[in-house]
mmCIF file of C-alpha atoms in Angstrom:
data_model
loop_
_atom_site.group_PDB
_atom_site.id
_atom_site.type_symbol
_atom_site.label_atom_id
_atom_site.label_comp_id
_atom_site.label_asym_id
_atom_site.label_seq_id
_atom_site.Cartn_x
_atom_site.Cartn_y
_atom_site.Cartn_z
ATOM 1 C CA MET A 1 92.147 37.187 -19.177
ATOM 2 C CA GLU A 2 91.480 35.030 -16.332
ATOM 3 C CA ASP A 3 88.570 37.265 -15.454
ATOM 4 C CA ILE A 4 87.201 36.864 -18.900
ATOM 5 C CA LYS A 5 87.541 33.126 -18.573
ATOM 6 C CA LYS A 6 85.774 33.181 -15.284
ATOM 7 C CA GLU A 7 83.076 35.326 -16.742
ATOM 8 C CA ASP A 8 82.748 32.962 -19.684
ATOM 9 C CA GLU A 9 82.546 30.023 -17.318
ATOM 10 C CA ILE A 10 79.949 31.815 -15.220
ATOM 11 C CA LEU A 11 77.960 32.684 -18.334
ATOM 12 C CA GLU A 12 78.260 29.128 -19.579
ATOM 13 C CA LYS A 13 77.092 27.794 -16.192
ATOM 14 C CA LYS A 14 74.240 30.261 -16.241
ATOM 15 C CA LYS A 15 73.260 29.139 -19.770
ATOM 16 C CA ILE A 16 73.338 25.510 -18.657
ATOM 17 C CA GLU A 17 71.272 26.295 -15.559
ATOM 18 C CA ASP A 18 68.801 28.318 -17.647
ATOM 19 C CA THR A 19 68.542 25.472 -20.142
ATOM 20 C CA GLN A 20 68.029 22.964 -17.322
ATOM 21 C CA ASP A 21 65.415 25.241 -15.722
ATOM 22 C CA ARG A 22 63.691 25.619 -19.098
ATOM 23 C CA ILE A 23 63.755 21.827 -19.637
ATOM 24 C CA GLU A 24 62.445 21.212 -16.114
ATOM 25 C CA SER A 25 59.746 23.843 -16.652
ATOM 26 C CA GLU A 26 58.779 22.226 -19.977
ATOM 27 C CA ASP A 27 58.760 18.810 -18.277
ATOM 28 C CA ASN A 28 56.594 20.201 -15.461
ATOM 29 C CA ASP A 29 54.282 21.810 -18.024
ATOM 30 C CA LYS A 30 54.126 18.499 -19.898
ATOM 31 C CA VAL A 31 53.385 16.601 -16.654
ATOM 32 C CA GLU A 32 50.750 19.160 -15.686
ATOM 33 C CA ALA A 33 49.244 18.933 -19.186
ATOM 34 C CA ASP A 34 49.186 15.118 -18.929
ATOM 35 C CA GLU A 35 47.573 15.303 -15.486
ATOM 36 C CA LEU A 36 45.038 17.834 -16.791
ATOM 37 C CA THR A 37 44.228 15.554 -19.723
ATOM 38 C CA LEU A 38 43.791 12.579 -17.387
ATOM 39 C CA LEU A 39 41.556 14.609 -15.074
ATOM 40 C CA GLN A 40 39.480 15.830 -18.026
ATOM 41 C CA GLU A 41 39.071 12.262 -19.286
ATOM 42 C CA GLU A 42 38.060 11.053 -15.815
ATOM 43 C CA ASN A 43 35.654 13.989 -15.503
ATOM 44 C CA GLY A 44 34.119 13.056 -18.864
ATOM 45 C CA LYS A 45 33.695 9.427 -17.767
ATOM 46 C CA LEU A 46 32.073 10.542 -14.500
ATOM 47 C CA LYS A 47 29.675 12.811 -16.397
ATOM 48 C CA VAL A 48 28.660 9.909 -18.653
ATOM 49 C CA GLU A 49 28.179 7.665 -15.608
ATOM 50 C CA LEU A 50 26.129 10.389 -13.877
ATOM 51 C CA ASP A 51 23.914 10.712 -16.947
ATOM 52 C CA GLU A 52 23.411 6.924 -16.973
ATOM 53 C CA TRP A 53 22.413 6.993 -13.284
ATOM 54 C CA LYS A 54 20.013 9.876 -13.902
ATOM 55 C CA ASN A 55 18.401 7.998 -16.807
ATOM 56 C CA SER A 56 18.194 4.821 -14.740
ATOM 57 C CA TYR A 57 16.584 6.751 -11.865
ATOM 58 C CA ALA A 58 14.073 8.373 -14.224
ATOM 59 C CA ARG A 59 13.130 4.956 -15.688
ATOM 60 C CA LYS A 60 12.786 3.366 -12.239
ATOM 61 C CA ASN A 61 10.704 6.299 -11.027
ATOM 62 C CA ALA A 62 8.406 6.013 -14.063
ATOM 63 C CA GLU A 63 8.112 2.245 -13.542
ATOM 64 C CA PHE A 64 7.197 2.794 -9.881
ATOM 65 C CA GLN A 65 4.564 5.391 -10.769
ATOM 66 C CA ASN A 66 3.055 3.019 -13.337
ATOM 67 C CA PHE A 67 3.102 0.219 -10.761
ATOM 68 C CA SER A 68 1.370 2.476 -8.216
ATOM 69 C CA LYS A 69 -1.301 3.434 -10.747
ATOM 70 C CA ARG A 70 -1.894 -0.231 -11.635
ATOM 71 C CA LYS A 71 -2.206 -1.190 -7.956
ATOM 72 C CA ASP A 72 -4.585 1.714 -7.272
ATOM 73 C CA LYS A 73 -6.743 0.570 -10.204
ATOM 74 C CA GLU A 74 -6.679 -3.030 -8.955
ATOM 75 C CA VAL A 75 -7.724 -1.920 -5.454
ATOM 76 C CA GLN A 76 -10.472 0.245 -6.922
ATOM 77 C CA ASP A 77 -11.723 -2.680 -9.034
ATOM 78 C CA LEU A 78 -11.520 -5.007 -6.049
ATOM 79 C CA ARG A 79 -13.637 -2.644 -3.960
ATOM 80 C CA ALA A 80 -16.121 -2.151 -6.787
ATOM 81 C CA PHE A 81 -16.588 -5.870 -7.405
ATOM 82 C CA ALA A 82 -15.806 -7.378 -3.978
ATOM 83 C CA SER A 83 -19.425 -8.218 -3.311
ATOM 84 C CA GLU A 84 -20.069 -9.614 -6.795
ATOM 85 C CA LYS A 85 -20.119 -13.269 -5.703
ATOM 86 C CA VAL A 86 -22.477 -12.547 -2.800
ATOM 87 C CA VAL A 87 -24.802 -10.555 -5.049
ATOM 88 C CA GLU A 88 -24.831 -13.383 -7.603
ATOM 89 C CA ARG A 89 -25.864 -15.817 -4.859
ATOM 90 C CA LEU A 90 -28.578 -13.437 -3.645
ATOM 91 C CA PHE A 91 -30.229 -13.450 -7.057
ATOM 92 C CA GLY A 92 -31.603 -16.908 -6.229
ATOM 93 C CA VAL A 93 -33.164 -15.559 -3.021
ATOM 94 C CA LEU A 94 -34.648 -12.634 -4.927
ATOM 95 C CA ASP A 95 -36.046 -14.944 -7.612
ATOM 96 C CA ASN A 96 -37.628 -17.209 -4.971
ATOM 97 C CA LEU A 97 -39.264 -14.269 -3.196
ATOM 98 C CA GLU A 98 -40.689 -12.973 -6.479
ATOM 99 C CA ARG A 99 -42.009 -16.455 -7.372
ATOM 100 C CA GLY A 100 -43.533 -16.776 -3.900
ATOM 101 C CA ILE A 101 -45.381 -13.473 -4.269
ATOM 102 C CA GLU A 102 -46.668 -14.493 -7.717
ATOM 103 C CA ALA A 103 -47.793 -17.896 -6.450
ATOM 104 C CA ALA A 104 -49.456 -16.458 -3.337
ATOM 105 C CA THR A 105 -51.270 -13.849 -5.412
ATOM 106 C CA ALA A 106 -52.481 -16.469 -7.882
ATOM 107 C CA THR A 107 -53.563 -19.144 -5.375
ATOM 108 C CA LYS A 108 -54.321 -17.070 -2.251
ATOM 109 C CA ASP A 109 -52.793 -19.951 -0.266
ATOM 110 C CA PHE A 110 -51.344 -18.451 2.922
ATOM 111 C CA ASP A 111 -49.756 -21.711 4.127
ATOM 112 C CA SER A 112 -47.781 -22.117 0.877
ATOM 113 C CA LEU A 113 -46.628 -18.509 1.134
ATOM 114 C CA VAL A 114 -45.321 -19.080 4.686
ATOM 115 C CA LYS A 115 -43.595 -22.282 3.608
ATOM 116 C CA GLY A 116 -41.993 -20.472 0.616
ATOM 117 C CA VAL A 117 -40.783 -17.625 2.835
ATOM 118 C CA GLU A 118 -39.311 -20.138 5.304
ATOM 119 C CA MET A 119 -37.458 -21.899 2.480
ATOM 120 C CA THR A 120 -36.157 -18.574 1.157
ATOM 121 C CA LEU A 121 -35.053 -17.555 4.665
ATOM 122 C CA SER A 122 -33.204 -20.851 4.994
ATOM 123 C CA GLN A 123 -31.515 -20.243 1.625
ATOM 124 C CA MET A 124 -30.531 -16.733 2.751
ATOM 125 C CA LYS A 125 -29.041 -18.015 6.028
ATOM 126 C CA THR A 126 -27.027 -20.629 4.117
ATOM 127 C CA ILE A 127 -25.566 -17.933 1.866
ATOM 128 C CA MET A 128 -24.752 -15.729 4.872
ATOM 129 C CA GLU A 129 -23.029 -18.600 6.704
ATOM 130 C CA ALA A 130 -20.999 -19.431 3.590
ATOM 131 C CA GLU A 131 -19.786 -15.818 3.578
ATOM 132 C CA GLY A 132 -18.732 -16.000 7.249
ATOM 133 C CA VAL A 133 -21.789 -14.305 8.760
ATOM 134 C CA THR A 134 -23.012 -15.648 12.101
ATOM 135 C CA GLU A 135 -25.625 -14.457 14.572
ATOM 136 C CA VAL A 136 -24.517 -12.670 17.731
ATOM 137 C CA GLU A 137 -25.489 -14.700 20.795
ATOM 138 C CA ALA A 138 -28.037 -12.634 22.686
ATOM 139 C CA ASN A 139 -28.801 -14.886 25.625
ATOM 140 C CA GLY A 140 -27.470 -14.397 29.116
ATOM 141 C CA GLU A 141 -25.251 -11.539 30.236
ATOM 142 C CA TYR A 142 -25.220 -8.198 28.409
ATOM 143 C CA ASN A 143 -21.968 -7.554 26.467
ATOM 144 C CA PRO A 144 -21.569 -3.960 25.228
ATOM 145 C CA TYR A 145 -19.233 -5.123 22.449
ATOM 146 C CA GLU A 146 -21.899 -7.357 20.912
ATOM 147 C CA HIS A 147 -25.169 -5.899 22.201
ATOM 148 C CA GLN A 148 -26.795 -2.499 22.047
ATOM 149 C CA ALA A 149 -29.098 -1.827 25.006
ATOM 150 C CA MET A 150 -32.224 -0.170 23.645
ATOM 151 C CA MET A 151 -34.265 -0.430 26.846
ATOM 152 C CA THR A 152 -33.870 -1.406 30.459
ATOM 153 C CA GLU A 153 -36.424 -3.041 32.696
ATOM 154 C CA SER A 154 -36.473 -4.354 36.212
ATOM 155 C CA SER A 155 -37.341 -8.028 36.513
ATOM 156 C CA ASP A 156 -37.324 -10.516 39.381
ATOM 157 C CA GLU A 157 -37.060 -13.438 36.959
ATOM 158 C CA VAL A 158 -33.821 -12.271 35.254
ATOM 159 C CA GLU A 159 -30.466 -11.426 36.834
ATOM 160 C CA ASN A 160 -29.097 -7.881 36.764
ATOM 161 C CA ASP A 161 -27.259 -6.976 33.484
ATOM 162 C CA HIS A 162 -28.772 -9.941 31.671
ATOM 163 C CA ILE A 163 -30.747 -9.777 28.442
ATOM 164 C CA ILE A 164 -34.519 -9.941 28.812
ATOM 165 C CA GLN A 165 -35.501 -9.716 25.147
ATOM 166 C CA VAL A 166 -33.885 -9.479 21.719
ATOM 167 C CA LEU A 167 -35.425 -6.637 19.713
ATOM 168 C CA GLN A 168 -33.259 -7.143 16.622
ATOM 169 C CA LYS A 169 -30.671 -9.834 15.899
ATOM 170 C CA GLY A 170 -27.029 -8.901 15.590
ATOM 171 C CA TYR A 171 -24.454 -10.375 13.227
ATOM 172 C CA LYS A 172 -20.719 -10.978 13.004
ATOM 173 C CA LEU A 173 -18.689 -11.226 9.822
ATOM 174 C CA ASN A 174 -15.721 -13.554 10.316
ATOM 175 C CA GLY A 175 -15.763 -12.856 14.059
ATOM 176 C CA LYS A 176 -16.141 -9.058 13.790
ATOM 177 C CA VAL A 177 -19.428 -7.537 14.958
ATOM 178 C CA VAL A 178 -20.955 -5.794 11.949
ATOM 179 C CA ARG A 179 -24.347 -5.221 13.581
ATOM 180 C CA PRO A 180 -24.805 -5.451 17.339
ATOM 181 C CA ALA A 181 -27.947 -7.152 18.658
ATOM 182 C CA MET A 182 -30.530 -4.636 19.909
ATOM 183 C CA VAL A 183 -31.707 -5.872 23.300
ATOM 184 C CA LYS A 184 -33.734 -5.077 26.402
ATOM 185 C CA VAL A 185 -31.554 -5.421 29.531
ATOM 186 C CA CYS A 186 -32.511 -6.097 33.151
ATOM 187 C CA LYS A 187 -31.482 -3.316 35.546
ATOM 188 C CA LYS A 188 -32.370 -3.592 39.199
#
């Protein structure tokens, strides 16, 4: 009988242990399920946030492309119309030359024609100066950055590597040589 009691006690202990194991397993399953739910919720939030970032990136990229297109158009327009003010000022020179030709043809007065051309030349120089155009100095020593030697000649009156004659004037635009002066240079 004692053996039966012991067996009953052992079976009872085993039942209790099995119940405790089952409860612990259920608790672990519940904890794992809760953790899984939390992870799924966090994953969902991260997916939403990722989608928001993707949309934001796409909008910013589109805005940048539109900005680039606008700037390209502005640069293109600037290049196309950069000389507009200069051209408008040159219309006066053109008008004066046309009037001078008409007047010279009608009157056959050579002196008036020369005077009209001189006035028009003066007007043209004023416009050029207002736009930052200046003549390249072509007196004295030859400078390959501002002068283009078209000819050389030996001369006792002029020092070596000095300009003898200006064949065509040169010009600078705001300090940059845009047309070098064509010159004859002394070479001994």
